[in-house]
XYZ file of C-alpha atoms in Angstrom:
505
model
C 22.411 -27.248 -1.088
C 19.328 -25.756 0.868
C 15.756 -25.618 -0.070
C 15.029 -22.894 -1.589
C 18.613 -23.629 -3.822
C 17.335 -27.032 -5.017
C 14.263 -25.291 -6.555
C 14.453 -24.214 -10.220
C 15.164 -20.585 -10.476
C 12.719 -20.326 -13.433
C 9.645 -21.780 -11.830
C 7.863 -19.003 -12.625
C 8.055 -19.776 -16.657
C 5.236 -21.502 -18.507
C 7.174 -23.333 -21.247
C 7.113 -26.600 -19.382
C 3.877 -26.530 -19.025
C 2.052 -25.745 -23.027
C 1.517 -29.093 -23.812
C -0.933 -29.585 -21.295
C -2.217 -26.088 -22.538
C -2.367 -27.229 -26.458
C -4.852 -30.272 -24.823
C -7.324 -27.617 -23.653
C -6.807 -25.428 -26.350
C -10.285 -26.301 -28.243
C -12.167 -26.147 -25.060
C -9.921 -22.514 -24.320
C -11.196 -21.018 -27.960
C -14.899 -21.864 -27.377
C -14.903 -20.623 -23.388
C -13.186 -18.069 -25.352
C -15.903 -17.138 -27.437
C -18.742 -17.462 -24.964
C -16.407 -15.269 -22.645
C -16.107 -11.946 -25.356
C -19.905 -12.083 -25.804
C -20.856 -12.304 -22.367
C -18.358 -9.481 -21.578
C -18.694 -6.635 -23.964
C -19.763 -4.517 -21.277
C -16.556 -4.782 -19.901
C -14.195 -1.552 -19.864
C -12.521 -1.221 -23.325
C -9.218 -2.859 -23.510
C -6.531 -4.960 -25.892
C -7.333 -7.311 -27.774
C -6.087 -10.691 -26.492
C -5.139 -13.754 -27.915
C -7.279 -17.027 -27.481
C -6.137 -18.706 -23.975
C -3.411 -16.384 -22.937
C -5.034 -13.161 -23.360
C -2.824 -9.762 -23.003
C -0.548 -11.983 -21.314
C 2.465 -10.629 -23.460
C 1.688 -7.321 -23.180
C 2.209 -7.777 -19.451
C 5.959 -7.573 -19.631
C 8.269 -7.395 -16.856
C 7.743 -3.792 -15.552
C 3.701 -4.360 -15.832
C 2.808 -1.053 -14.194
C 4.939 0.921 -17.345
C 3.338 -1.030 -19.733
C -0.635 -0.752 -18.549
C 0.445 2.948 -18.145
C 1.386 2.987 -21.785
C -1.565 0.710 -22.938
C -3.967 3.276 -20.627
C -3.209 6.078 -23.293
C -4.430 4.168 -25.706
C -7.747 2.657 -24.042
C -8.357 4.910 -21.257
C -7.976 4.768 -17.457
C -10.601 2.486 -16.916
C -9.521 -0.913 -19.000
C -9.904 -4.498 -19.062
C -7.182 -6.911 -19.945
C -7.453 -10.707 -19.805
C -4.434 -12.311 -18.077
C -4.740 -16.221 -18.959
C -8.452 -16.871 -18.201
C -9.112 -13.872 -15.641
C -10.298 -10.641 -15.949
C -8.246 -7.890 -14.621
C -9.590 -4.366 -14.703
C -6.917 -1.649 -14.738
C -7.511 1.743 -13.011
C -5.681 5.062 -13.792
C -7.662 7.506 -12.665
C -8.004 9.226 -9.293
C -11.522 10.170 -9.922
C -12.306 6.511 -10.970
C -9.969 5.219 -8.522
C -12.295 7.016 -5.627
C -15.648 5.282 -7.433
C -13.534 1.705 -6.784
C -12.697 2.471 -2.890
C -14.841 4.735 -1.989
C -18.147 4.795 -3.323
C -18.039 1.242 -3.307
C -15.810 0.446 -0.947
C -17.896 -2.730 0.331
C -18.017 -4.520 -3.154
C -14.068 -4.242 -3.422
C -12.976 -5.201 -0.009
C -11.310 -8.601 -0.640
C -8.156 -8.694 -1.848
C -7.203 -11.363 -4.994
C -4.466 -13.675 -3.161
C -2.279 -15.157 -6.173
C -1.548 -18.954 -6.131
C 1.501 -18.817 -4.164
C 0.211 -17.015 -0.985
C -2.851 -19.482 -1.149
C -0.247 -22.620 -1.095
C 0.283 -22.452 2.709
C -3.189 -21.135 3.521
C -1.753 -17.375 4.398
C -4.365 -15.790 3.010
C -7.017 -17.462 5.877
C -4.735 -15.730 8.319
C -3.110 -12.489 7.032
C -4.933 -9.279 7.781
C -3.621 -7.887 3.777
C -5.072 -10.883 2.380
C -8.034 -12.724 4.567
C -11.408 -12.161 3.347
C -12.934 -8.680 4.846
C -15.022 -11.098 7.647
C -14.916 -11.109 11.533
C -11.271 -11.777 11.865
C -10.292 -9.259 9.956
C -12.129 -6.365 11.643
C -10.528 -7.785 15.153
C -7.200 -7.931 13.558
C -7.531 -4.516 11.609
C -8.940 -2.581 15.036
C -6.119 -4.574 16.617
C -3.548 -2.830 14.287
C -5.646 0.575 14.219
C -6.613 1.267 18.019
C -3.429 -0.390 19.873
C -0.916 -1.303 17.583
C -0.491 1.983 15.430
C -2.713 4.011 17.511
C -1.318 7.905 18.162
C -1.034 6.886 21.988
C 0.852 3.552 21.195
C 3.200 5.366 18.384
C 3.952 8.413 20.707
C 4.893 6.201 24.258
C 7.547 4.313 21.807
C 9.186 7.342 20.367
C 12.328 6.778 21.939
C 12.767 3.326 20.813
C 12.590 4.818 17.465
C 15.035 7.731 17.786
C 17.507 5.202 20.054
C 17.385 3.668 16.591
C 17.903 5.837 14.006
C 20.795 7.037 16.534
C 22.357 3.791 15.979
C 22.382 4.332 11.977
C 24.021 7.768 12.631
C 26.706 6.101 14.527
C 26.948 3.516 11.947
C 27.493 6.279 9.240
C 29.592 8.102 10.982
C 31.653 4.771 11.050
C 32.091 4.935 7.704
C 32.827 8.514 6.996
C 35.793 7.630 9.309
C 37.039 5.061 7.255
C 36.137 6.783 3.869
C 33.778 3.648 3.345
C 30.970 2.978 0.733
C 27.526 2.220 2.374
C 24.552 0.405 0.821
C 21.916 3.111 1.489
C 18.960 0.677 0.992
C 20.583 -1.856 2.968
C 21.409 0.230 5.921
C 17.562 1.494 6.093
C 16.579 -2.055 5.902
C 18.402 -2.617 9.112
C 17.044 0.332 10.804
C 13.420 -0.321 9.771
C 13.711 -3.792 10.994
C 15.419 -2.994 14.479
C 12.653 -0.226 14.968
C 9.764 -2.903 13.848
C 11.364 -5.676 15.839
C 12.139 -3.580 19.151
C 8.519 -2.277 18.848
C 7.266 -5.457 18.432
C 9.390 -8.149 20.900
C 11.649 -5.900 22.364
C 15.025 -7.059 20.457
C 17.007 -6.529 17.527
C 17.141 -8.844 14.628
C 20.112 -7.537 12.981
C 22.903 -5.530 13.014
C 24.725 -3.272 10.612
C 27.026 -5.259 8.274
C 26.190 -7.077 5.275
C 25.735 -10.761 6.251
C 23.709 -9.918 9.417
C 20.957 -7.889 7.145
C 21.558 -9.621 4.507
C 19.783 -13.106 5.510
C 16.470 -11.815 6.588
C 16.446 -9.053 3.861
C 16.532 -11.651 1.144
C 13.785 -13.548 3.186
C 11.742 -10.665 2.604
C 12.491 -9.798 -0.924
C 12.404 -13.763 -2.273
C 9.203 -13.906 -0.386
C 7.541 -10.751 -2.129
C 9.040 -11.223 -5.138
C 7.434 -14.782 -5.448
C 3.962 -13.685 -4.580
C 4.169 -10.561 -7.236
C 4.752 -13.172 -10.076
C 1.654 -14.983 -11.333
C 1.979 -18.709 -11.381
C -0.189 -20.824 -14.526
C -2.793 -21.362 -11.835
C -3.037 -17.785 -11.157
C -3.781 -17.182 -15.090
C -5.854 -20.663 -15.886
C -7.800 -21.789 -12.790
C -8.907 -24.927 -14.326
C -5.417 -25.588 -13.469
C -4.999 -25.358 -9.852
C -6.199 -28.601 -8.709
C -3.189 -30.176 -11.710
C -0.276 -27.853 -10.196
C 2.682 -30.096 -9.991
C 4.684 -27.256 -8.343
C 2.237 -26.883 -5.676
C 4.528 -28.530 -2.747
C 7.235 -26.475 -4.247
C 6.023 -23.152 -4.311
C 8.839 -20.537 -3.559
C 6.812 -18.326 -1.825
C 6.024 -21.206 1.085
C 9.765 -21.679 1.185
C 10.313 -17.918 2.287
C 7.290 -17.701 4.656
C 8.182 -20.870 6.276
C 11.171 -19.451 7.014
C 10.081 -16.575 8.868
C 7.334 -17.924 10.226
C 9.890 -20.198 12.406
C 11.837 -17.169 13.339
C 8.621 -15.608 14.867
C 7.338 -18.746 16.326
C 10.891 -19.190 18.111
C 10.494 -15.416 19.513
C 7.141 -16.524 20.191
C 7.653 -19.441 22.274
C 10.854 -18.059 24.271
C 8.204 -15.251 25.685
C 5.564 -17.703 26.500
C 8.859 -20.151 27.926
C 10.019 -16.771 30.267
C 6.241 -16.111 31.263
C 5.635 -19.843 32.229
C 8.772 -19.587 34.316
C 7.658 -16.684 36.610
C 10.342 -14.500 35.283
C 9.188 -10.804 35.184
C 10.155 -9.144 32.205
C 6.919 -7.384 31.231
C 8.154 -5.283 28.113
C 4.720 -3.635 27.218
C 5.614 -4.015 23.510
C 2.892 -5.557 21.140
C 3.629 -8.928 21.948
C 2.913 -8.956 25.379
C -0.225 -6.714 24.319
C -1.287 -9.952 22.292
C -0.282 -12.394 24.794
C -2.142 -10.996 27.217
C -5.461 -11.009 25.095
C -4.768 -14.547 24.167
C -8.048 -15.413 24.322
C -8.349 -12.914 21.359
C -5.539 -13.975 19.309
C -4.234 -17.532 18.785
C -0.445 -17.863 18.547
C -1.103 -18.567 14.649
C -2.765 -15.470 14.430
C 0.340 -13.565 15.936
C 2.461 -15.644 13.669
C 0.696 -14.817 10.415
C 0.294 -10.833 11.598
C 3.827 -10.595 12.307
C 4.633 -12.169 8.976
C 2.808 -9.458 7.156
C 3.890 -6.179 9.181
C 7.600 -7.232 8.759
C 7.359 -8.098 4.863
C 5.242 -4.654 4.749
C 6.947 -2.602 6.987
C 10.787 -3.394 6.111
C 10.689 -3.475 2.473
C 8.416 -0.435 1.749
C 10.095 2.244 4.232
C 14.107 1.110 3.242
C 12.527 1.012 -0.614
C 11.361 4.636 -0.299
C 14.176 6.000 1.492
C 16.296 4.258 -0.977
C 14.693 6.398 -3.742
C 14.272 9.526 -1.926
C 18.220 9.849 -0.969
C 18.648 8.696 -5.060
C 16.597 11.534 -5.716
C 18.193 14.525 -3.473
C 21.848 13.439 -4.745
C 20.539 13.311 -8.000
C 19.180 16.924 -7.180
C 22.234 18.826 -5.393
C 20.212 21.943 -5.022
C 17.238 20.262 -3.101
C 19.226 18.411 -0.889
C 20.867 21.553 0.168
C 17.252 22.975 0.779
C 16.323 20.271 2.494
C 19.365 20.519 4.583
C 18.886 23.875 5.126
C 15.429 23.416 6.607
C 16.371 21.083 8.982
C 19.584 23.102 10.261
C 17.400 26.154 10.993
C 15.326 24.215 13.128
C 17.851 22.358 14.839
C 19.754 25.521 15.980
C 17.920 25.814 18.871
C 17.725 21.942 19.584
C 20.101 21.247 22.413
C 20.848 17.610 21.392
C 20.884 18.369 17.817
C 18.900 15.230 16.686
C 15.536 15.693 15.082
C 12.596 14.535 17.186
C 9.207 13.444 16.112
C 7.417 16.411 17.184
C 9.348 17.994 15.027
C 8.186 16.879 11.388
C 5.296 19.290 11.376
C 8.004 22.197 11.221
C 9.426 20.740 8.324
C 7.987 21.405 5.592
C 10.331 21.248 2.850
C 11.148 17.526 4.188
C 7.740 16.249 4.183
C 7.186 17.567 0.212
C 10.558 15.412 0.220
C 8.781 12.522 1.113
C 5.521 12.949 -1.086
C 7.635 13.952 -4.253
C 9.755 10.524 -3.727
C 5.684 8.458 -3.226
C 4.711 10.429 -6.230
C 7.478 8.789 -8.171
C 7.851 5.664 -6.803
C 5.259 3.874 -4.589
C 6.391 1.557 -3.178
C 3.456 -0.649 -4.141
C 3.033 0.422 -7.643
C -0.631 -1.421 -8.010
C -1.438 -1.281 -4.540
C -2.767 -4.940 -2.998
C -5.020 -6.004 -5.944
C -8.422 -6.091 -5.102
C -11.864 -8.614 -6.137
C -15.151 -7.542 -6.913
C -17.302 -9.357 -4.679
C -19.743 -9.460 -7.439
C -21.029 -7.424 -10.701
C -20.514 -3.496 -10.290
C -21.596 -0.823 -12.831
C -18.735 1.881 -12.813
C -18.568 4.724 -15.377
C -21.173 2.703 -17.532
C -19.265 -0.333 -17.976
C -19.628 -3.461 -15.402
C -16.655 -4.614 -13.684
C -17.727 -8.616 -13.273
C -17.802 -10.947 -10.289
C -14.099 -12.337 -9.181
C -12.687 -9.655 -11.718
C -9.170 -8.571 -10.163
C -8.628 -5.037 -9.516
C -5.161 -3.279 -10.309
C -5.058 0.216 -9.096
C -1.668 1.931 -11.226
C -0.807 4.748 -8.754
C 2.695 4.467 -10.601
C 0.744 5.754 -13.709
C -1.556 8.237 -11.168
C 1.891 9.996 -10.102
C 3.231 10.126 -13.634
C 0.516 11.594 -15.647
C 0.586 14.742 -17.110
C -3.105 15.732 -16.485
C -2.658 15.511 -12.721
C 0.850 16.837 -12.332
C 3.098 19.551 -14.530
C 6.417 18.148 -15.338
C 5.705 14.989 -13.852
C 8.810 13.341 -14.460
C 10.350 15.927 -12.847
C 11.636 15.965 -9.252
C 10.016 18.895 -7.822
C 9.071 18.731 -3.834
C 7.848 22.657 -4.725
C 4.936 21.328 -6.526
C 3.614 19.999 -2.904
C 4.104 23.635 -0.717
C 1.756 25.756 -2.089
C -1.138 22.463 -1.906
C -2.736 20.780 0.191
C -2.341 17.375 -1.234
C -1.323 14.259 1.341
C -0.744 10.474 1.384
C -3.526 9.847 3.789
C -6.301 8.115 1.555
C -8.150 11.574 1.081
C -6.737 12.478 -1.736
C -7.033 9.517 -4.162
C -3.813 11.521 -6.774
C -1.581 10.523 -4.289
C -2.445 7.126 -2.450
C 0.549 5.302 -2.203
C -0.501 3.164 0.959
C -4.012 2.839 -0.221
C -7.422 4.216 0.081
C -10.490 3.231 1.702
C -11.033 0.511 4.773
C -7.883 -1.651 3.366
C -5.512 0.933 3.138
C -2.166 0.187 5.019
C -2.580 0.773 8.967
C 0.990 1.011 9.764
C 0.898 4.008 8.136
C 1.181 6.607 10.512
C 4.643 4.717 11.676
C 6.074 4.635 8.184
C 5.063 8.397 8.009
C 7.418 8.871 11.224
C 10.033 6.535 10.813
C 10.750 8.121 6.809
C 10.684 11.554 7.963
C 13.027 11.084 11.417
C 15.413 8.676 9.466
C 15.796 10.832 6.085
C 15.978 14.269 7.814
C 19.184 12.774 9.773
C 21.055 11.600 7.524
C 20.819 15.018 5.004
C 21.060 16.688 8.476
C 24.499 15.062 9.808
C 26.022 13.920 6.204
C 26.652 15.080 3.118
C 27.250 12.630 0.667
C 29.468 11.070 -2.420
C 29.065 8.739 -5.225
C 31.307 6.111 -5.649
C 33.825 6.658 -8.214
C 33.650 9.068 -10.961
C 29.817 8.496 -11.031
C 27.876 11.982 -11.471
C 24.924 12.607 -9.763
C 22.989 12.763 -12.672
C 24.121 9.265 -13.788
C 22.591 7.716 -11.268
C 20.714 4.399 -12.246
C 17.165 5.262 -11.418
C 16.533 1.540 -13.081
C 13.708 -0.396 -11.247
C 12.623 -3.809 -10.492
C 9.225 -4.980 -9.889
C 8.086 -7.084 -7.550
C 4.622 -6.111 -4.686
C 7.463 -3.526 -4.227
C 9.099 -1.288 -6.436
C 12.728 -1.540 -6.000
C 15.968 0.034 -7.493
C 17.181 -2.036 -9.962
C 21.125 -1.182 -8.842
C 21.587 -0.386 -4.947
C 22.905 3.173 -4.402
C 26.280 3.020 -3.002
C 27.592 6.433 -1.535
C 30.056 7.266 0.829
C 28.782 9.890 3.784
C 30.989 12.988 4.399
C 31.172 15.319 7.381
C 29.412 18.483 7.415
């Protein structure tokens, strides 16, 4: 039995631990006490229970339930989750106040328990403290790494890529075999990452090659989306027996070795004389190492993989559930991409080509709309007290931004449970941070910066497979049956995978 089996699958659950809570509850009641005085300025909200707070009315899809709770108290809310205030925003208008306006007093992030375990949030550019290190790191990502320059002179890496999936699919429309869309855009997103980054693949398409890393990835997120009792009850975190335990160190360590292997076979190559100056971003970093420490590398690789992988096979996941779902925007979308590819010799849709394609890219924002991949964003901690819409959001308060809710509510969007990519033709509405009612990467100096890849690598990998394949469900399934079921975790995944076997045009 490995590691990560030997630990309890529930570790997450706090029944082990209320007696020690029933010993502090006097102490809890009276802090509780002190705490609702002190706080009515605070954004209207639930009333909580004594120590827990609106703990139950969490639930396990939180983003549906402080949508529902929002109706009720208004887009700007407070909730108390165990100890902590957590402040709840619903609101694109409000929303821009938070990461805009004041930008400054919101740019740390509020690392739970388990990402503080190992010490990743000293060293990871989505959680680290907005200091020094994280302005080299972020100009790192913004100027080199992601730049327009940098994304444009590894184009073909990309499209050698998504080439690779076509084959793949066209494997199993041979053989009449089911593919595991999410899976198989998992493996693409992480070739494309890892080629971009060191030059190699790390997988290959078939399930136990993907499968390994991929549950890495989702374990790992997973793990760090759940609050642990310290995260709720800070008097607690110096008395956490599952500290050495942690899941979420488990997963990272894991990964962590896989990069620091990679790592130390360039450095082993380099150290030998061998030539084999790749020009990808680790030999960028290596060759500023008196920039960037090989921990640093470590830690940054860490988060672009777990970000990059997860979100981009998540939303094409949805978006293909969507069009099949849909038969009559599928063939639209098909239909857009056909005309232009008439007079494309090779018949494979390039990069410079997404502009052109309208329909696709209102594809792409309809599928954010409805499911961002990060449905509260990376929570965010006021740096100290902050008067917003008359209320004061306090010092330390965590900061949930519920784009889920944004992209769902009816004063912002007609229909909006509808899938419509028309809504997005005759606007000019994008993901880009500018326009805070659609902001699933984020707003503001902490919004993601690989975003201008995932922008490319959704709309080259999408448009080819409704370009070269039509598609089936398995069995007698209906389109409109499809479970559109999610599960939450930092990402918002499908609760069932969608299995479909491709068909030649």
């Amino acid at each position: 039995m490995n590691e990560v089996e030997q630990h309890p699958r529930k570790i997450m659950e706090y029944q082990p631990f209320f007696l020690l809570l029933s010993c502090l509850f006097p102490l809890a009641i009276f802090a509780y006490i002190i705490s609702s005085r002190r706080n009515s300025r605070l954004p209207p909200g639930p009333k909580g229970f004594p120590v827990i707070g609106n703990l139950l009315e969490f639930g396990d899809k939180p983003h549906q339930s402080l949508s529902i709770l929002s109706k009720r108290y208004g887009r700007l809310m407070s909730l108390k989750l165990g100890s902590n205030t957590t402040i709840v925003i619903s609101s694109p208008d409000i929303t821009k106040e938070f990461f805009n306006t004041h930008d400054v007093a919101f740019l740390n992030r509020s690392p739970p328990k388990a990402i503080q375990i190992g010490d990743y949030h000293k060293y990871s550019i989505v959680w680290m403290e907005a200091g020094d290190q994280w302005r080299k790191l972020r100009r790192m990502t913004k100027e080199y790494m992601f730049s327009v320059q940098q994304l444009d002179a590894s184009e073909l890496l990309r499209r050698e890529k998504v080439q690779e999936l076509v084959k793949h699919v066209n494997r199993c429309c041979i053989e009449e075999k089911a593919l595991n869309v999410g899976a198989c855009a998992f493996t693409t997103s992480l070739n494309i990452l890892s080629n971009f980054m060191f030059s190699i693949d790390l997988a290959e398409y078939g399930p136990k090659s993907t499968q390994q890393f991929q549950d890495l990835v989702l374990q790992a997120m997973q793990a760090g989306a759940k609050p642990g009792l310290p995260d709720l009850f800070p008097i607690l975190h110096s008395l956490d027996p599952l500290e050495l335990i942690w899941s979420e160190n488990v997963y990272a360590k894991k990964m962590l070795a896989i990069f620091d292997k990679i790592i130390n076979d360039r450095l082993k190559t380099r150290s030998d004389g061998v030539s084999t100056k790749s020009n990808d971003v680790l030999d960028l970093m290596l060759d500023q190492q008196s920039s960037f420490t090989q921990n640093d590398m470590r830690h940054l690789f860490l988060t672009l993989f777990m970000a990059g992988t997860d979100t981009t096979s998540s939303t094409l996941e949805w978006a293909m559930s969507e069009l099949i779902r849909n038969p009559e925007k599928i063939k639209k979308a098909r239909l857009e991409v056909d005309k232009l590819m008439q007079n494309n010799n090779n018949g494979n849709i390039q990069e410079s080509d997404i502009s052109q394609l309208t329909y696709l890219q209102a594809v792409i924002k309809e599928t954010l709309r409805l499911h961002p991949p990060a449905p509260f964003l990376i929570p965010r901690q006021a740096l100290h007290d902050v008067a917003i819409q008359g209320f004061i959001v306090p010092k330390n308060a965590q900061i949930l931004c519920n784009v889920w809710a944004m992209g769902r509510d009816p004063n912002i969007w007609s229909d909006p449970e509808m899938f419509m990519p028309e809504r997005f033709l005759d606007v000019k509405i994008d993901y880009k941070g500018q326009d805070f009612e659609l902001i699933p990467f984020g707003a503001g100096r902490r919004m993601c910066p690989g975003l201008n890849l995932a922008n490319r690598m959704l709309h080259i990998i999408l448009g080819s497979l409704i370009h070269k394949f039509d598609w089936k469900l398995v069995g007698n399934t209906r389109p409109e049956d499809i479970d559109m079921g999610e599960k939450y975790g930092i990402t918002l995944q499908k609760a069932e995978p969608l299995m479909v076997i491709p068909m030649k045009l």
